[in-house]
PDB file of C-alpha atoms in Angstrom:
ATOM      1  CA  GLY Q   1      93.270   3.023  -0.061  1.00 45.00           C
ATOM      2  CA  ASN Q   2      94.470  -1.005   0.412  1.00 49.00           C
ATOM      3  CA  ASN Q   3      93.010  -2.346   2.317  1.00 50.00           C
ATOM      4  CA  ALA Q   4      95.234  -4.478   5.318  1.00 55.00           C
ATOM      5  CA  ASP Q   5      94.150  -8.459   4.122  1.00 54.00           C
ATOM      6  CA  GLY Q   6      94.814  -7.821   0.266  1.00 58.00           C
ATOM      7  CA  GLY Q   7      92.244  -5.540  -1.367  1.00 58.00           C
ATOM      8  CA  VAL Q   8      89.293  -7.576  -0.082  1.00 63.00           C
ATOM      9  CA  PRO Q   9      86.742  -5.360   1.408  1.00 62.00           C
ATOM     10  CA  ARG Q  10      85.475  -6.993   5.128  1.00 71.00           C
ATOM     11  CA  ARG Q  11      81.713  -6.844   6.286  1.00 73.00           C
ATOM     12  CA  GLY Q  12      80.381  -3.465   6.844  1.00 72.00           C
ATOM     13  CA  VAL Q  13      83.657  -1.735   6.380  1.00 76.00           C
ATOM     14  CA  PRO Q  14      83.298   1.006   3.057  1.00 76.00           C
ATOM     15  CA  VAL Q  15      85.062   0.893   0.373  1.00 74.00           C
ATOM     16  CA  ARG Q  16      85.231   3.624  -2.303  1.00 77.00           C
ATOM     17  CA  ALA Q  17      85.975   1.148  -5.364  1.00 76.00           C
ATOM     18  CA  ALA Q  18      87.152  -2.797  -6.164  1.00 72.00           C
ATOM     19  CA  CYS Q  19      86.681  -4.470  -8.069  1.00 75.00           C
ATOM     20  CA  LEU Q  20      84.235  -7.235  -9.685  1.00 74.00           C
ATOM     21  CA  VAL Q  21      85.581  -9.417 -12.372  1.00 80.00           C
ATOM     22  CA  ASP Q  22      85.162 -13.414 -11.406  1.00 81.00           C
ATOM     23  CA  VAL Q  23      83.642 -12.558  -7.747  1.00 79.00           C
ATOM     24  CA  ASP Q  24      80.588 -13.931  -6.287  1.00 81.00           C
ATOM     25  CA  LEU Q  25      78.642 -11.088  -4.716  1.00 73.00           C
ATOM     26  CA  VAL Q  26      76.246 -11.277  -2.220  1.00 78.00           C
ATOM     27  CA  VAL Q  27      74.578  -7.764  -1.772  1.00 74.00           C
ATOM     28  CA  ASP Q  28      72.044  -6.622   0.753  1.00 74.00           C
ATOM     29  CA  PHE Q  29      69.751  -3.875   0.391  1.00 74.00           C
ATOM     30  CA  THR Q  30      67.668  -2.393   2.385  1.00 77.00           C
ATOM     31  CA  PRO Q  31      64.261  -0.605   1.626  1.00 75.00           C
ATOM     32  CA  SER Q  32      64.687   2.920   1.490  1.00 82.00           C
ATOM     33  CA  VAL Q  33      62.602   4.966   3.843  1.00 83.00           C
ATOM     34  CA  MET Q  34      60.017   5.993   0.089  1.00 86.00           C
ATOM     35  CA  ALA Q  35      59.377   3.036  -0.189  1.00 85.00           C
ATOM     36  CA  GLN Q  36      58.800   1.962   3.818  1.00 87.00           C
ATOM     37  CA  ASP Q  37      55.861   4.757   3.944  1.00 90.00           C
ATOM     38  CA  GLU Q  38      54.468   3.472   0.213  1.00 91.00           C
ATOM     39  CA  ALA Q  39      54.158   0.603   1.292  1.00 91.00           C
ATOM     40  CA  ALA Q  40      52.660   1.541   5.570  1.00 93.00           C
ATOM     41  CA  ARG Q  41      49.955   3.965   3.338  1.00 95.00           C
ATOM     42  CA  GLN Q  42      49.138   1.265   0.909  1.00 95.00           C
ATOM     43  CA  ARG Q  43      48.169  -0.783   4.218  1.00 96.00           C
ATOM     44  CA  GLN Q  44      46.640   1.917   5.933  1.00 96.00           C
ATOM     45  CA  GLN Q  45      44.188   2.616   2.882  1.00 96.00           C
ATOM     46  CA  ALA Q  46      42.943  -1.060   2.322  1.00 96.00           C
ATOM     47  CA  GLU Q  47      42.839  -1.157   6.041  1.00 97.00           C
ATOM     48  CA  GLU Q  48      40.505   1.817   5.331  1.00 96.00           C
ATOM     49  CA  GLU Q  49      38.665  -0.150   3.201  1.00 96.00           C
ATOM     50  CA  ARG Q  50      38.211  -3.540   4.724  1.00 96.00           C
ATOM     51  CA  GLN Q  51      36.507  -1.040   7.408  1.00 96.00           C
ATOM     52  CA  GLN Q  52      34.148   1.071   5.829  1.00 96.00           C
ATOM     53  CA  ALA Q  53      33.269  -2.273   3.551  1.00 96.00           C
ATOM     54  CA  GLU Q  54      32.100  -3.689   6.769  1.00 96.00           C
ATOM     55  CA  LEU Q  55      30.476  -0.639   8.008  1.00 96.00           C
ATOM     56  CA  ALA Q  56      28.345  -0.765   4.772  1.00 95.00           C
ATOM     57  CA  ARG Q  57      27.867  -3.905   5.151  1.00 96.00           C
ATOM     58  CA  LYS Q  58      26.782  -3.835   8.717  1.00 96.00           C
ATOM     59  CA  GLU Q  59      24.419  -0.926   7.090  1.00 96.00           C
ATOM     60  CA  ALA Q  60      22.760  -3.160   4.714  1.00 95.00           C
ATOM     61  CA  VAL Q  61      22.089  -5.839   7.436  1.00 95.00           C
ATOM     62  CA  ALA Q  62      20.758  -2.929  10.087  1.00 95.00           C
ATOM     63  CA  ALA Q  63      18.128  -1.438   6.365  1.00 95.00           C
ATOM     64  CA  GLU Q  64      17.114  -4.916   6.065  1.00 95.00           C
ATOM     65  CA  GLU Q  65      16.434  -5.885   9.406  1.00 95.00           C
ATOM     66  CA  ALA Q  66      14.248  -2.674   9.675  1.00 95.00           C
ATOM     67  CA  ALA Q  67      12.567  -3.246   6.317  1.00 94.00           C
ATOM     68  CA  LYS Q  68      11.438  -6.446   7.431  1.00 95.00           C
ATOM     69  CA  GLN Q  69      10.217  -5.469  10.645  1.00 95.00           C
ATOM     70  CA  ALA Q  70       8.679  -1.927   9.422  1.00 94.00           C
ATOM     71  CA  ALA Q  71       6.775  -4.438   6.488  1.00 94.00           C
ATOM     72  CA  LYS Q  72       5.440  -7.132   9.476  1.00 95.00           C
ATOM     73  CA  GLU Q  73       4.204  -4.576  11.264  1.00 95.00           C
ATOM     74  CA  ALA Q  74       2.490  -3.144   7.618  1.00 94.00           C
ATOM     75  CA  ALA Q  75       0.800  -6.894   7.489  1.00 94.00           C
ATOM     76  CA  GLU Q  76       0.274  -6.860  11.719  1.00 95.00           C
ATOM     77  CA  ALA Q  77      -1.905  -3.329  11.269  1.00 94.00           C
ATOM     78  CA  ALA Q  78      -3.496  -4.926   7.905  1.00 94.00           C
ATOM     79  CA  GLU Q  79      -4.159  -7.787   8.971  1.00 94.00           C
ATOM     80  CA  ALA Q  80      -5.851  -5.779  12.606  1.00 94.00           C
ATOM     81  CA  ALA Q  81      -7.386  -3.691  10.332  1.00 94.00           C
ATOM     82  CA  ALA Q  82      -9.376  -6.652   8.076  1.00 92.00           C
ATOM     83  CA  ARG Q  83     -11.040  -8.217  11.516  1.00 94.00           C
ATOM     84  CA  GLU Q  84     -12.132  -5.221  12.424  1.00 93.00           C
ATOM     85  CA  ASP Q  85     -13.697  -4.790   9.469  1.00 90.00           C
ATOM     86  CA  GLU Q  86     -14.891  -7.780   9.312  1.00 89.00           C
ATOM     87  CA  GLU Q  87     -16.497  -7.541  13.217  1.00 91.00           C
ATOM     88  CA  GLN Q  88     -17.945  -4.031  12.044  1.00 88.00           C
ATOM     89  CA  ARG Q  89     -19.091  -5.687   9.246  1.00 83.00           C
ATOM     90  CA  ARG Q  90     -21.196  -8.819  11.332  1.00 84.00           C
ATOM     91  CA  LYS Q  91     -22.132  -6.203  14.162  1.00 86.00           C
ATOM     92  CA  ARG Q  92     -24.216  -4.313  11.254  1.00 81.00           C
ATOM     93  CA  LYS Q  93     -26.094  -7.431   9.961  1.00 77.00           C
ATOM     94  CA  ALA Q  94     -26.553  -8.595  13.117  1.00 79.00           C
ATOM     95  CA  GLY Q  95     -28.443  -4.576  14.209  1.00 78.00           C
ATOM     96  CA  ALA Q  96     -29.821  -5.826  10.661  1.00 74.00           C
ATOM     97  CA  ILE Q  97     -31.733  -9.271  11.242  1.00 74.00           C
ATOM     98  CA  ALA Q  98     -32.331  -7.809  15.430  1.00 77.00           C
ATOM     99  CA  ALA Q  99     -33.748  -4.829  13.162  1.00 74.00           C
ATOM    100  CA  LEU Q 100     -35.882  -6.565  10.365  1.00 71.00           C
ATOM    101  CA  SER Q 101     -36.769  -9.463  13.093  1.00 72.00           C
ATOM    102  CA  ALA Q 102     -38.151  -6.707  15.623  1.00 74.00           C
ATOM    103  CA  LEU Q 103     -40.376  -5.256  12.481  1.00 69.00           C
ATOM    104  CA  GLU Q 104     -41.593  -8.702  11.687  1.00 66.00           C
ATOM    105  CA  ASN Q 105     -42.736  -8.976  15.092  1.00 68.00           C
ATOM    106  CA  SER Q 106     -44.590  -5.985  15.780  1.00 67.00           C
ATOM    107  CA  THR Q 107     -46.311  -5.445  12.939  1.00 58.00           C
ATOM    108  CA  GLY Q 108     -46.779  -8.871  12.637  1.00 54.00           C
ATOM    109  CA  LYS Q 109     -45.632  -9.271   8.829  1.00 52.00           C
ATOM    110  CA  THR Q 110     -42.859 -10.308   7.629  1.00 49.00           C
ATOM    111  CA  PRO Q 111     -41.524  -7.223   5.275  1.00 46.00           C
ATOM    112  CA  ALA Q 112     -39.799  -9.055   2.903  1.00 45.00           C
ATOM    113  CA  ALA Q 113     -42.123 -11.745   1.570  1.00 44.00           C
ATOM    114  CA  PRO Q 114     -45.700 -11.436   0.784  1.00 40.00           C
ATOM    115  CA  ASN Q 115     -48.093 -13.107   3.040  1.00 41.00           C
ATOM    116  CA  VAL Q 116     -48.051 -16.724   2.117  1.00 40.00           C
ATOM    117  CA  ALA Q 117     -51.917 -16.793   2.983  1.00 41.00           C
ATOM    118  CA  ASP Q 118     -52.587 -13.927   0.309  1.00 43.00           C
ATOM    119  CA  GLU Q 119     -52.332 -16.161  -3.131  1.00 43.00           C
ATOM    120  CA  SER Q 120     -54.426 -13.675  -4.901  1.00 46.00           C
ATOM    121  CA  THR Q 121     -53.121 -11.789  -7.781  1.00 45.00           C
ATOM    122  CA  ASP Q 122     -53.885  -8.566  -5.964  1.00 48.00           C
ATOM    123  CA  SER Q 123     -51.324  -9.523  -2.860  1.00 51.00           C
ATOM    124  CA  ILE Q 124     -48.583  -9.631  -6.204  1.00 55.00           C
ATOM    125  CA  VAL Q 125     -49.204  -6.512  -7.287  1.00 61.00           C
ATOM    126  CA  CYS Q 126     -48.820  -4.872  -4.188  1.00 74.00           C
ATOM    127  CA  GLN Q 127     -45.098  -6.204  -3.303  1.00 78.00           C
ATOM    128  CA  THR Q 128     -41.599  -5.051  -5.229  1.00 81.00           C
ATOM    129  CA  HIS Q 129     -39.122  -6.401  -6.045  1.00 83.00           C
ATOM    130  CA  ILE Q 130     -35.729  -4.460  -5.067  1.00 84.00           C
ATOM    131  CA  VAL Q 131     -32.146  -5.516  -6.381  1.00 85.00           C
ATOM    132  CA  VAL Q 132     -28.973  -3.802  -5.259  1.00 83.00           C
ATOM    133  CA  ARG Q 133     -25.281  -4.820  -6.202  1.00 84.00           C
ATOM    134  CA  CYS Q 134     -23.072  -3.720  -3.388  1.00 80.00           C
ATOM    135  CA  ALA Q 135     -19.565  -2.209  -3.264  1.00 81.00           C
ATOM    136  CA  ASP Q 136     -18.121  -5.811  -2.693  1.00 81.00           C
ATOM    137  CA  GLY Q 137     -19.790  -7.090  -6.502  1.00 82.00           C
ATOM    138  CA  SER Q 138     -22.290  -9.058  -4.493  1.00 82.00           C
ATOM    139  CA  ARG Q 139     -26.189  -8.578  -4.669  1.00 83.00           C
ATOM    140  CA  CYS Q 140     -28.955  -8.129  -2.445  1.00 79.00           C
ATOM    141  CA  GLN Q 141     -32.722  -8.932  -3.723  1.00 82.00           C
ATOM    142  CA  ARG Q 142     -35.518  -9.769  -1.663  1.00 80.00           C
ATOM    143  CA  ARG Q 143     -38.870  -9.008  -1.967  1.00 81.00           C
ATOM    144  CA  PHE Q 144     -41.194  -6.346  -0.445  1.00 77.00           C
ATOM    145  CA  ARG Q 145     -44.705  -5.868   0.887  1.00 76.00           C
ATOM    146  CA  LEU Q 146     -45.220  -1.885  -0.138  1.00 77.00           C
ATOM    147  CA  ASP Q 147     -46.541  -1.365   3.193  1.00 77.00           C
ATOM    148  CA  ALA Q 148     -43.289  -2.221   4.979  1.00 76.00           C
ATOM    149  CA  PRO Q 149     -41.007   0.203   5.696  1.00 78.00           C
ATOM    150  CA  LEU Q 150     -38.420   1.876   3.539  1.00 78.00           C
ATOM    151  CA  LEU Q 151     -36.085   1.552   5.978  1.00 78.00           C
ATOM    152  CA  ALA Q 152     -36.113  -2.210   6.040  1.00 78.00           C
ATOM    153  CA  VAL Q 153     -34.713  -1.605   2.429  1.00 77.00           C
ATOM    154  CA  PHE Q 154     -31.787  -0.221   4.726  1.00 77.00           C
ATOM    155  CA  TRP Q 155     -31.797  -2.993   6.884  1.00 77.00           C
ATOM    156  CA  LEU Q 156     -31.221  -5.481   3.635  1.00 75.00           C
ATOM    157  CA  VAL Q 157     -28.608  -3.576   2.425  1.00 76.00           C
ATOM    158  CA  GLU Q 158     -26.257  -3.987   5.800  1.00 73.00           C
ATOM    159  CA  ALA Q 159     -27.277  -7.247   6.280  1.00 67.00           C
TER     160      ALA Q 159
END
């Protein structure tokens, strides 16, 4: 097993045995197949985790946008319903006022107030005071002549 150059191994030539006392040695190691496979598996796992995180982030953004859109639509629907309720309330009030005016014009008397020209005690006795508490907490009150139709009270509540 001697080499032709005095027992010094040449690069790339395998040697069965060598004396390495007082020798500067440079050794090149190549990664093993198992180490390469493990590194590739770790890179692939890290890439999959990154993709999953990106997908989760995109889904979260989409869900947030959908929630914002749903909230906006709900607010618009509530606003439209409130406008419609207010418009219906105005129409009912206008109808009630028109009905009271029509009653006033047809009878020549105001059903909600006593006859001002009649100052006698009889006019005060011939009237009633109606107070109605509404669902919103407000109160409607008026004096009605006893000969006023009951429908006038309903018109008061509607107004």
